[in-house]
Short mmCIF file of C-alpha atoms and ligand atoms in Angstrom, two decimals:
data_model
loop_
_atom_site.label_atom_id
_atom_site.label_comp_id
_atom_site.label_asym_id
_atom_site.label_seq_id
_atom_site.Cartn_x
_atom_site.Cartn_y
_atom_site.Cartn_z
CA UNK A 1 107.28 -122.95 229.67
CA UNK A 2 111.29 -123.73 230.32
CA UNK A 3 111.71 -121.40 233.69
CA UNK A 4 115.40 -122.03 233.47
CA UNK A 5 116.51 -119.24 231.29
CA UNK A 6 114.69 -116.75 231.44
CA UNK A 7 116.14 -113.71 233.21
CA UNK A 8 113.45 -111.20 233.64
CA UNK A 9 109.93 -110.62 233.93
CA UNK A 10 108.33 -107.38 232.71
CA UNK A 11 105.97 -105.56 235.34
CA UNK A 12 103.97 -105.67 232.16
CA UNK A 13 103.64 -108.75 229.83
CA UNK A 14 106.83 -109.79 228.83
CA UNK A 15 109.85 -111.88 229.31
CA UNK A 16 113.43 -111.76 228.01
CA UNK A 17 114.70 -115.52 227.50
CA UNK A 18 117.47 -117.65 225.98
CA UNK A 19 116.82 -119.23 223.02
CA UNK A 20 115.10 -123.12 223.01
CA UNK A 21 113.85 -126.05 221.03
CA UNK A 22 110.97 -124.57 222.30
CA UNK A 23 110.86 -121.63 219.96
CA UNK A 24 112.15 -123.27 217.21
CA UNK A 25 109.01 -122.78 214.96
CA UNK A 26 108.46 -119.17 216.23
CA UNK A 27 111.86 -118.29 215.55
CA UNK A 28 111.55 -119.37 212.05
CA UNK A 29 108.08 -117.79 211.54
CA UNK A 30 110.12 -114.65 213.09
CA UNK A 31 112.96 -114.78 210.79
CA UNK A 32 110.69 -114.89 207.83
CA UNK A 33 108.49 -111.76 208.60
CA UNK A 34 112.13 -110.24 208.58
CA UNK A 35 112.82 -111.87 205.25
CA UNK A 36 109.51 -110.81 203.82
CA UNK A 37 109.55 -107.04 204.83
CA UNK A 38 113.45 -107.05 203.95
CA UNK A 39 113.96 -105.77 207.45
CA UNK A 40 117.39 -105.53 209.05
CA UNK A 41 118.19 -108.39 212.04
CA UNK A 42 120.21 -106.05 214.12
CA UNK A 43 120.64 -108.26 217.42
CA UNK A 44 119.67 -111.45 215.85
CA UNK A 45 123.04 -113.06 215.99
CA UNK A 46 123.50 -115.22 213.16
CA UNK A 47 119.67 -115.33 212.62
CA UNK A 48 119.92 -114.88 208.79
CA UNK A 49 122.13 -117.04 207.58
CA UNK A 50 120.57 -119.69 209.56
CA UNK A 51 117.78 -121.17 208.10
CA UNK A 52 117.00 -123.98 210.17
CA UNK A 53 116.20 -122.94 214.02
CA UNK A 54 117.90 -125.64 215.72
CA UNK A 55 121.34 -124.56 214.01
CA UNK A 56 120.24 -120.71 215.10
CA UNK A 57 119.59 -122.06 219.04
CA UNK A 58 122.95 -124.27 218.82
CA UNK A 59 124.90 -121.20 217.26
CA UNK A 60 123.65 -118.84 219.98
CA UNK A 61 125.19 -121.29 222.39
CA UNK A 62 128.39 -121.15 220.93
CA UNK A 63 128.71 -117.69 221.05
CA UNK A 64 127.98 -117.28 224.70
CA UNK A 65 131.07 -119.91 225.64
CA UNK A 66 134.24 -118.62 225.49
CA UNK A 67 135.37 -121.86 224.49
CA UNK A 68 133.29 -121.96 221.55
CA UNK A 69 133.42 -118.44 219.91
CA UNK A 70 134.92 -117.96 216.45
CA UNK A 71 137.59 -116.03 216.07
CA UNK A 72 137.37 -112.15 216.77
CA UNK A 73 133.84 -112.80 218.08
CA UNK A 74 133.38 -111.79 221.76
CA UNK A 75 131.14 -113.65 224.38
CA UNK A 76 127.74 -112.86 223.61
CA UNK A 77 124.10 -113.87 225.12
CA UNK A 78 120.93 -113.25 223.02
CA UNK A 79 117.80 -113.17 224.23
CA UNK A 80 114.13 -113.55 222.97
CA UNK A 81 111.63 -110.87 224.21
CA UNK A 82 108.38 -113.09 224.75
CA UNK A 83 104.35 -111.51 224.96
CA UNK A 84 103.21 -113.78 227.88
CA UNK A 85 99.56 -113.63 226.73
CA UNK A 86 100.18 -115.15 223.52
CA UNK A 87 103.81 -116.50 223.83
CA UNK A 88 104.93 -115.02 220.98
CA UNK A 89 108.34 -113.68 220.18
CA UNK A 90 107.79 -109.94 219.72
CA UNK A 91 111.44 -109.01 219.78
CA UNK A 92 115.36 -110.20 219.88
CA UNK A 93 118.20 -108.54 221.69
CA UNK A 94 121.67 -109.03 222.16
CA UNK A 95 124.85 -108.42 224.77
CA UNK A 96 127.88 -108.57 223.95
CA UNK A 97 129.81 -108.77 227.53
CA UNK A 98 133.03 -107.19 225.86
CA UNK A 99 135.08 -105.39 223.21
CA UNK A 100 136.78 -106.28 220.40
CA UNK A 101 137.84 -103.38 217.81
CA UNK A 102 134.94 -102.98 215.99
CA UNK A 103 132.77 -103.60 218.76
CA UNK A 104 134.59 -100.69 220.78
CA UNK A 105 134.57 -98.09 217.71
CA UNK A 106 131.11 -98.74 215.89
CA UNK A 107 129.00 -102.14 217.21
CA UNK A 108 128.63 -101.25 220.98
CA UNK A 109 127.08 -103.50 223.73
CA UNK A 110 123.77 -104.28 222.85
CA UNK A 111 121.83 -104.61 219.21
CA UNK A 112 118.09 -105.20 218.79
CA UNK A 113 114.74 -105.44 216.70
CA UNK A 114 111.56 -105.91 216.60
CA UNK A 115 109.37 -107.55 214.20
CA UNK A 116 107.82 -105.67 211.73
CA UNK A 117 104.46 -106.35 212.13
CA UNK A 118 104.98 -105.24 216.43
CA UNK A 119 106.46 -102.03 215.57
CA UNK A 120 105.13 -98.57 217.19
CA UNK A 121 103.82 -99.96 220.49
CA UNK A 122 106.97 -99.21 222.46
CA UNK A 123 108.08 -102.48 222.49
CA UNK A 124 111.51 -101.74 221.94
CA UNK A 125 111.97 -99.09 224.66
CA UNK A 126 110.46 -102.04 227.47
CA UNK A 127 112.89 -104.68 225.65
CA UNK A 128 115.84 -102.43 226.49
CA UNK A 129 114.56 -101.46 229.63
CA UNK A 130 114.33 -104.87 230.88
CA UNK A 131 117.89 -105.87 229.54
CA UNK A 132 119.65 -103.52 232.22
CA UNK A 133 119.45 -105.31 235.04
CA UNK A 134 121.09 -107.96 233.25
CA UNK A 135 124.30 -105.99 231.95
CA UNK A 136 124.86 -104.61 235.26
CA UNK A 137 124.43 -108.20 236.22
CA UNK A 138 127.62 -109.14 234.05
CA UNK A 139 129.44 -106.70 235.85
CA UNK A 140 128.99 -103.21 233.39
CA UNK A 141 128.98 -100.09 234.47
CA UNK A 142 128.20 -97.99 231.00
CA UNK A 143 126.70 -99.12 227.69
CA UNK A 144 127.53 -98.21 224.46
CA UNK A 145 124.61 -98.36 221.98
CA UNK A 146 124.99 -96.97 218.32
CA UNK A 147 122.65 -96.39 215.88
CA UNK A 148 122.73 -95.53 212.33
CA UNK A 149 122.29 -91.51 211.99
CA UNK A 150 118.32 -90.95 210.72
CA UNK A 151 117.20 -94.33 212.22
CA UNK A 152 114.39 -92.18 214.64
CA UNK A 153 113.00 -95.40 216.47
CA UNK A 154 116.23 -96.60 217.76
CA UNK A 155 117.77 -93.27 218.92
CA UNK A 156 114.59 -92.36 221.09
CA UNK A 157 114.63 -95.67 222.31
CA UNK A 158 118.07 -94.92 223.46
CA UNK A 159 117.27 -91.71 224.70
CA UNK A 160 114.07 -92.87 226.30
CA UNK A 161 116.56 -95.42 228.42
CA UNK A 162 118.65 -92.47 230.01
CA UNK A 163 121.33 -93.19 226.53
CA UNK A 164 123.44 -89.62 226.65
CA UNK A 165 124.73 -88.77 222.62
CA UNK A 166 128.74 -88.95 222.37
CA UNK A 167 129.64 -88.30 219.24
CA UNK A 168 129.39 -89.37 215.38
CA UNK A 169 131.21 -91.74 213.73
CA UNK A 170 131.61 -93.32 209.91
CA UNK A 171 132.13 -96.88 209.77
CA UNK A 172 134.27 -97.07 206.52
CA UNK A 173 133.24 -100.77 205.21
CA UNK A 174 129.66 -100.04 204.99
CA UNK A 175 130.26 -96.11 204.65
CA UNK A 176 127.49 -95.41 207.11
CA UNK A 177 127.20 -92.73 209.98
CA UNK A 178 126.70 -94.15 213.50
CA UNK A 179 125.73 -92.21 216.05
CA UNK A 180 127.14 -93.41 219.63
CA UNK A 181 125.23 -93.09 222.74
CA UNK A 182 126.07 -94.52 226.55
CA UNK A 183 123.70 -95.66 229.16
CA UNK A 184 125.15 -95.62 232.85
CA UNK A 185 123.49 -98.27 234.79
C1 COA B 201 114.16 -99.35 215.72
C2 COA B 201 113.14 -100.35 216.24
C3 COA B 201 113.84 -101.32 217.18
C4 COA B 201 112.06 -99.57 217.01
O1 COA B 201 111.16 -100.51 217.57
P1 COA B 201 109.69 -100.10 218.04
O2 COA B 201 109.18 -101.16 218.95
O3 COA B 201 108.86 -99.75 216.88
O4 COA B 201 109.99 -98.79 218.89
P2 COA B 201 109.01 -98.18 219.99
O5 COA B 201 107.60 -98.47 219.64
O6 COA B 201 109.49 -98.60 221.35
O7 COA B 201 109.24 -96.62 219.77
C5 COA B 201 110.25 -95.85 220.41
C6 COA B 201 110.08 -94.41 219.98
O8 COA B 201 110.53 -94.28 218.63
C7 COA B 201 109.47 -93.83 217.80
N1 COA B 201 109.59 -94.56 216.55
C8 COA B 201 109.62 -95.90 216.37
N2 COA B 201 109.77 -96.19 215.07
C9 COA B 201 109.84 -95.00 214.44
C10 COA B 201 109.98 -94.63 213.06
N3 COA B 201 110.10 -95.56 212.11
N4 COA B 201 110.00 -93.32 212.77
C11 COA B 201 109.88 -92.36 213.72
N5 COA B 201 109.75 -92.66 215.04
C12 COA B 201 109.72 -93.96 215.38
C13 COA B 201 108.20 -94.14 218.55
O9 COA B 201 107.14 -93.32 218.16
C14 COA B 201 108.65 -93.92 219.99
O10 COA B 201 108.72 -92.54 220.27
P3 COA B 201 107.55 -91.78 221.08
O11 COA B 201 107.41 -92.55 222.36
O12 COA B 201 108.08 -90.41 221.22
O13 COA B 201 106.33 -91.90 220.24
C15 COA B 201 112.45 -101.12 215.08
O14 COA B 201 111.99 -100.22 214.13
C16 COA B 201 113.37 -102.13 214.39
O15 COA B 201 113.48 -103.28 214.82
N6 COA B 201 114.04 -101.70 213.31
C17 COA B 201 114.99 -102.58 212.57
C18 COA B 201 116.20 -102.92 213.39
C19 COA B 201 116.87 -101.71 214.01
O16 COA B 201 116.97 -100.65 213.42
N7 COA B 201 117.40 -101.92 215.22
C20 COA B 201 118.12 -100.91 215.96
C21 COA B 201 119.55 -101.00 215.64
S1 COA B 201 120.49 -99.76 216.52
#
């Protein structure tokens, strides 16, 4: 196992790490369960327009330099969420460290999922759970997570995380409801 990136360890079974060579082939196997069960990748980065893993690992990278962002990106560090017992990737989350408009009005910090075939084991409430530390770490007070309205799995994940509603919000492009919630850490 590559100890160097990995920022926490679950008092359960789990760990939240950066993405490596070493989970190239997992990370493919997870992006095609997505595929398969036409899931949405919400804090998967650029997981599904990259087909090849390396590209996905390198990408993930680039997004966490500020050097290396594109454009209207903000800095950005994904993680794996990792079943010790078996090693295998269970979940993916993301942080983005900052704002830009969209982020600030609809996106929020943080976007997650878990696989299809892991769902309804409260996986995602430990996930975010265990990625607190590590926004307070960057120096964040509050945390803005939105979810679209009717998606029941994500909002009591919020809630079950201390997430407080706000208020309601349309994103025009995609003409969807979000519904914003903040954690204070
Ligand atoms: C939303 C998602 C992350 C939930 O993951 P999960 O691991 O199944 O969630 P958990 O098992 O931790 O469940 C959290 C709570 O939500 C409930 N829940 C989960 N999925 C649910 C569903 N489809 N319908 C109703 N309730 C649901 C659980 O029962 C649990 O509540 P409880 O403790 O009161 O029983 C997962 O369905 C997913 O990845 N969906 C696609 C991507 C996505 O929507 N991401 C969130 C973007 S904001």
């Amino acid at each position: 196992m590559n100890n160097e990136n990995i920022i926490h360890i679950d008092a359960k079974d789990f760990f939240l790490v950066e993405p490596s060579e070493i989970y190239a082939e997992q990370i493919s196997e997870y992006r095609q369960e997505f595929l398969d069960a036409d899931s949405s990748m919400d804090g998967c980065g650029p997981l599904r327009r990259c087909e090849n893993p390396i590209e996905y690992i390198a990408e993930c990278k680039k997004y966490k330099n500020k050097e290396t962002i594109p454009n209207d990106f903000v800095v950005t560090t994904q993680f794996l969420y990792v079943r010790k017992s078996d090693m295998r990737i269970v979940g993916m989350i993301q942080v983005r460290h900052y704002f830009n408009d969209w982020l600030s009005e609809f996106g929020g910090h943080i976007g997650y999922a878990i696989r299809p075939t892991e769902r309804r084991k409260g996986y995602a409430v430990s996930m975010l759970k265990a990625i607190l530390p590590y926004c307070k770490e960057l120096g964040l007070e509050k945390i803005l997570i939105s979810c679209i309205d009717g998606n029941i799995g994500s909002e009591k994940t919020i809630l079950k995380n201390g997430g407080v509603y706000e208020s309601t919000v349309c994103e025009p492009d995609r003409k969807r409801n979000l519904k914003r919630f903040w954690i204070t850490l």
